[in-house]
Short mmCIF file of C-alpha atoms in Angstrom, two decimals:
data_model
loop_
_atom_site.label_atom_id
_atom_site.label_comp_id
_atom_site.label_asym_id
_atom_site.label_seq_id
_atom_site.Cartn_x
_atom_site.Cartn_y
_atom_site.Cartn_z
CA MET A 1 12.44 -9.65 -2.75
CA SER A 2 9.36 -7.47 -4.10
CA PRO A 3 8.40 -7.89 -7.69
CA PHE A 4 9.37 -3.86 -8.04
CA LEU A 5 12.30 -4.47 -6.92
CA PHE A 6 12.81 -7.20 -9.34
CA LYS A 7 11.60 -5.50 -11.70
CA SER A 8 13.80 -2.19 -11.14
CA ILE A 9 17.17 -4.32 -11.14
CA LEU A 10 16.33 -6.34 -14.56
CA SER A 11 16.47 -2.67 -16.07
CA LEU A 12 19.27 -1.91 -14.83
CA LEU A 13 20.44 -5.05 -16.76
CA MET A 14 18.80 -3.11 -19.64
CA ILE A 15 20.58 -0.05 -19.11
CA LEU A 16 24.39 -2.09 -18.33
CA GLY A 17 23.14 -4.39 -22.11
CA ALA A 18 22.74 -1.01 -23.91
CA ILE A 19 26.77 0.41 -22.16
CA ALA A 20 27.78 -3.14 -23.69
CA ALA A 21 25.81 -2.34 -27.48
CA MET A 22 27.77 0.51 -27.53
CA PHE A 23 31.00 -0.51 -26.61
CA THR A 24 31.60 -3.49 -29.58
CA MET A 25 29.51 -1.13 -31.40
CA PHE A 26 32.87 1.48 -31.46
CA GLU A 27 34.84 -0.58 -31.15
CA ILE A 28 33.44 -2.86 -34.55
CA PHE A 29 33.66 0.80 -36.26
CA GLY A 30 34.71 3.25 -34.58
CA ARG A 31 38.83 2.30 -34.28
CA GLY A 32 40.98 2.45 -37.25
CA THR A 33 42.45 -0.56 -36.23
CA ALA A 34 41.41 -2.90 -33.84
CA LYS A 35 42.46 -3.90 -30.20
CA TYR A 36 40.28 -7.05 -30.05
CA LYS A 37 38.57 -9.68 -32.69
CA VAL A 38 35.91 -8.47 -34.62
CA THR A 39 34.27 -11.76 -35.27
CA THR A 40 34.06 -11.51 -31.09
CA LEU A 41 32.47 -8.11 -30.81
CA LYS A 42 29.78 -9.49 -33.77
CA VAL A 43 28.84 -12.30 -32.18
CA LEU A 44 29.09 -10.35 -28.46
CA HIS A 45 26.47 -7.41 -30.10
CA ARG A 46 24.20 -9.95 -31.14
CA VAL A 47 23.83 -12.28 -27.86
CA ASN A 48 23.65 -8.66 -25.98
CA GLY A 49 20.60 -7.27 -28.98
CA VAL A 50 18.72 -10.80 -28.09
CA ILE A 51 18.93 -10.69 -24.08
CA TYR A 52 18.34 -6.87 -24.47
CA LEU A 53 15.43 -7.27 -26.08
CA VAL A 54 13.95 -10.29 -23.82
CA LEU A 55 14.82 -8.23 -21.19
CA PHE A 56 12.67 -5.42 -22.33
CA PHE A 57 9.72 -7.74 -23.20
CA TYR A 58 9.68 -9.58 -20.49
CA ILE A 59 9.15 -5.91 -18.32
CA ALA A 60 7.28 -4.58 -20.73
CA TYR A 61 4.59 -7.74 -20.23
CA TYR A 62 4.16 -7.05 -17.00
CA CYS A 63 4.45 -2.95 -17.07
CA ILE A 64 1.26 -3.08 -20.08
CA ASP A 65 -0.22 -5.24 -17.51
CA PHE A 66 -0.60 -2.75 -14.83
CA ILE A 67 -1.60 -0.21 -17.02
CA ILE A 68 -4.51 -2.12 -18.15
CA SER A 69 -5.41 -2.59 -14.74
CA ALA A 70 -5.38 0.27 -13.06
CA LYS A 71 -7.37 1.58 -15.80
CA GLY A 72 -5.67 5.13 -15.10
CA GLU A 73 -4.49 8.46 -16.10
CA LEU A 74 -0.63 7.66 -16.43
CA SER A 75 1.41 10.35 -14.42
CA SER A 76 4.15 12.08 -16.21
CA ARG A 77 6.98 10.16 -15.75
CA ALA A 78 5.12 6.76 -16.37
CA THR A 79 3.75 8.47 -19.79
CA PHE A 80 7.40 9.99 -20.56
CA HIS A 81 9.10 5.94 -19.48
CA SER A 82 6.31 4.88 -21.77
CA LEU A 83 7.22 6.63 -24.88
CA PHE A 84 10.73 6.35 -24.42
CA ALA A 85 10.05 2.39 -24.63
CA LEU A 86 7.53 3.00 -27.68
CA LEU A 87 10.84 4.97 -29.25
CA ILE A 88 13.18 2.20 -28.96
CA ILE A 89 10.44 -0.56 -30.05
CA ALA A 90 10.25 1.97 -33.20
CA LEU A 91 14.16 2.80 -33.47
CA PHE A 92 15.30 -1.56 -33.54
CA SER A 93 12.72 -1.86 -35.67
CA VAL A 94 13.98 0.21 -38.17
CA LYS A 95 17.61 -0.78 -37.45
CA VAL A 96 16.94 -4.95 -38.24
CA SER A 97 15.40 -3.54 -40.90
CA PHE A 98 18.88 -0.92 -42.26
CA ILE A 99 20.31 -4.35 -41.29
CA LYS A 100 18.47 -6.70 -43.08
CA VAL A 101 16.59 -5.73 -45.54
CA TYR A 102 17.33 -1.42 -46.75
CA LYS A 103 21.35 -2.31 -46.64
CA GLN A 104 22.04 0.56 -48.46
CA PHE A 105 20.70 2.53 -45.44
CA TYR A 106 22.87 0.22 -43.42
CA ALA A 107 25.62 2.89 -42.05
CA GLN A 108 22.74 4.58 -40.44
CA ALA A 109 21.67 1.48 -38.18
CA GLN A 110 25.17 2.54 -36.52
CA THR A 111 23.79 6.01 -35.30
CA LEU A 112 20.37 3.74 -34.60
CA GLY A 113 22.24 1.45 -32.63
CA LEU A 114 23.64 4.59 -30.38
CA VAL A 115 20.38 6.79 -30.37
CA ILE A 116 19.09 3.40 -28.44
CA ALA A 117 21.28 2.66 -25.63
CA LEU A 118 20.42 6.97 -25.11
CA THR A 119 17.32 6.13 -25.01
CA THR A 120 17.64 2.80 -22.73
CA PHE A 121 18.81 5.56 -20.00
CA GLY A 122 15.85 7.38 -20.65
CA MET A 123 13.04 4.98 -20.50
CA VAL A 124 14.92 2.91 -17.10
CA GLY A 125 15.08 6.59 -15.86
CA THR A 126 12.25 6.65 -15.55
CA SER A 127 11.13 3.60 -14.10
CA GLY A 128 13.75 1.46 -12.40
CA ILE A 129 16.69 4.10 -11.23
CA TYR A 130 13.07 6.35 -9.76
CA TYR A 131 11.83 3.73 -8.45
CA LEU A 132 14.85 2.46 -6.09
CA LEU A 133 16.08 5.94 -5.76
CA VAL A 134 12.81 6.49 -3.75
CA SER A 135 12.52 3.65 -1.65
CA GLU A 136 16.03 3.70 -1.00
CA PHE A 137 16.60 0.10 -2.84
CA GLY A 138 13.69 -0.91 -1.82
CA LYS A 139 13.80 -1.09 1.90
CA ASN A 140 10.97 1.64 1.93
CA ASP A 141 8.51 0.88 -0.87
CA ASN A 142 5.23 1.74 0.10
CA ARG A 143 4.13 0.28 -3.40
CA GLN A 144 4.83 -3.58 -2.03
CA THR A 145 2.99 -6.57 -0.78
CA THR A 146 2.75 -5.55 3.53
CA LEU A 147 2.92 -1.25 4.33
CA THR A 148 3.49 -1.30 8.54
CA ALA A 149 2.18 1.71 10.24
CA GLN A 150 2.43 2.94 13.80
CA ARG A 151 -0.96 2.68 15.67
CA SER A 152 0.35 6.40 16.26
CA GLU A 153 -0.20 8.13 13.20
CA VAL A 154 -3.24 8.58 13.60
CA THR A 155 -4.94 9.25 16.98
CA GLY A 156 -7.41 6.62 17.92
CA ALA A 157 -7.29 4.34 14.61
CA GLU A 158 -7.45 1.19 14.30
CA THR A 159 -6.07 -1.29 11.82
CA LEU A 160 -7.76 -3.59 9.48
CA ASN A 161 -5.48 -6.16 11.41
CA ASP A 162 -6.07 -5.55 14.93
CA GLY A 163 -2.88 -5.97 16.97
CA ILE A 164 -0.26 -5.61 13.71
CA GLY A 165 -0.41 -3.09 12.45
CA THR A 166 -0.25 -3.86 9.64
CA ILE A 167 -2.06 -3.96 5.63
CA GLU A 168 -1.63 -6.05 2.57
CA VAL A 169 -1.17 -3.73 -0.50
CA ARG A 170 -2.18 -5.88 -3.22
CA THR A 171 -0.49 -4.75 -6.56
CA ASP A 172 -2.57 -7.92 -8.86
CA ARG A 173 -5.34 -7.34 -11.37
CA GLU A 174 -8.60 -9.02 -9.15
CA SER A 175 -7.82 -6.93 -6.38
CA VAL A 176 -7.25 -3.65 -8.42
CA GLU A 177 -11.00 -3.80 -10.60
CA SER A 178 -12.43 -4.88 -7.79
CA GLY A 179 -11.04 -2.10 -5.32
CA LYS A 180 -12.12 0.37 -8.83
CA LYS A 181 -15.98 -0.75 -8.61
CA ILE A 182 -15.91 -0.70 -4.96
CA PHE A 183 -14.39 3.03 -5.15
CA ASP A 184 -16.89 4.10 -8.73
CA GLU A 185 -19.65 2.64 -6.55
CA SER A 186 -18.99 4.74 -2.85
CA CYS A 187 -16.68 7.30 -3.61
CA ALA A 188 -16.47 8.82 -7.86
CA PHE A 189 -19.15 11.23 -6.40
CA CYS A 190 -17.04 12.80 -3.97
CA HIS A 191 -13.54 12.75 -5.31
CA ASP A 192 -12.32 12.10 -8.93
CA PRO A 193 -9.26 9.17 -9.11
CA TYR A 194 -7.27 11.07 -11.49
CA SER A 195 -6.54 14.76 -10.15
CA THR A 196 -5.92 16.40 -7.54
CA LYS A 197 -9.17 19.13 -7.76
CA MET A 198 -11.52 19.65 -5.44
CA SER A 199 -15.40 19.21 -6.05
CA THR A 200 -17.18 17.32 -2.88
CA GLY A 201 -14.09 15.88 -1.41
CA PRO A 202 -10.46 16.92 -2.25
CA GLY A 203 -9.50 14.07 -4.97
CA LEU A 204 -7.12 11.25 -5.15
CA LYS A 205 -4.46 11.66 -7.96
CA GLY A 206 -1.51 9.85 -6.59
CA LEU A 207 -2.95 10.32 -2.81
CA LEU A 208 0.22 6.98 -1.71
CA ARG A 209 2.65 8.69 -3.27
CA ASN A 210 2.25 11.74 -1.35
CA PRO A 211 3.30 12.79 2.30
CA THR A 212 -0.02 12.95 3.78
CA LEU A 213 -3.83 12.60 3.08
CA PRO A 214 -5.56 15.80 1.49
CA VAL A 215 -7.80 18.01 4.44
CA SER A 216 -7.14 15.46 7.62
CA GLU A 217 -3.44 15.81 6.52
CA ASN A 218 -2.43 12.21 8.17
CA PRO A 219 0.49 10.53 7.42
CA SER A 220 -0.47 8.93 3.89
CA THR A 221 -0.39 5.13 5.12
CA PRO A 222 -3.01 2.35 4.16
CA VAL A 223 -3.39 2.62 7.98
CA ASN A 224 -4.14 5.71 7.91
CA ILE A 225 -6.87 5.30 4.69
CA ALA A 226 -8.42 2.88 6.57
CA ALA A 227 -9.31 3.91 9.81
CA GLN A 228 -10.30 7.44 7.82
CA LEU A 229 -12.77 5.26 6.30
CA LYS A 230 -13.98 3.92 9.47
CA LYS A 231 -13.71 6.94 11.67
CA PRO A 232 -14.01 10.22 9.05
CA TYR A 233 -11.97 13.39 9.26
CA LYS A 234 -14.76 16.32 9.15
CA ASP A 235 -17.65 15.99 6.33
CA MET A 236 -16.65 12.45 5.72
CA PRO A 237 -18.84 10.17 5.60
CA SER A 238 -18.58 6.90 7.79
CA PHE A 239 -17.91 3.48 5.99
CA GLU A 240 -18.25 1.37 8.99
CA ASN A 241 -20.00 -1.13 6.49
CA LEU A 242 -17.01 -2.15 3.96
CA GLU A 243 -15.21 -5.18 4.91
CA GLU A 244 -11.63 -5.82 5.74
CA GLU A 245 -11.54 -7.71 2.04
CA ASP A 246 -12.89 -4.77 0.52
CA ILE A 247 -11.00 -1.96 2.06
CA VAL A 248 -8.02 -4.07 1.13
CA HIS A 249 -9.06 -4.39 -3.04
CA LEU A 250 -9.96 -0.57 -2.59
CA ILE A 251 -6.24 0.82 -1.43
CA ALA A 252 -4.71 -1.56 -3.95
CA PHE A 253 -6.74 0.45 -6.06
CA LEU A 254 -5.77 3.31 -4.69
CA ASN A 255 -2.07 2.58 -4.69
CA THR A 256 -2.33 2.96 -8.78
CA LEU A 257 -3.43 6.38 -8.99
#
């Protein structure tokens, strides 16, 4: 199972946790006559909150690490996702302070709990749910470890692993940083990695998330990018001097744009 799919499934558990939190809160404070044992509901609410926080910070650690590794501008979707996450941290902190310290505001803690649960839907919707939808629940993951492309995608194109037709797309920090260094040395003069504007060459933001490559309009796959580096299209110079490992690192960086 790919890390993207695994983290997306964990984020769905956060959604379930948010639903459970709303249910227990509604049952505790919303009913005139209790249908379930209130003490049991309170225990479930607290346990659910702890599990929610563990999942939140576990997923957040990997997301922050990826952002640091990419060292690039966040997409609009990633920006909204980050804002939702920061809002949840702030709201959760205020809610706990109302319950534990500023108890005169205890009634407002209920409203904050509801807002946290609803914000969770926005946070997960812009990340895990989005990923599951565009990847067909992990079946069509163009960001993960090994992506396959056919030779027919580029006329005369050769793959790095001749006869195999696959290129490893790495997501580890070291590969991304190495790829950025190669990009800065070999590509940045002509291409802006953080926009789609044309300068000497086209901007490359979202390169591997677009259906086609700019200019050549070949399918946007790692294999086609590698082939175009070796046998450039139109005015692009050749980079036949790049080693196989260099291209793998470069594609790791391009995959973060």
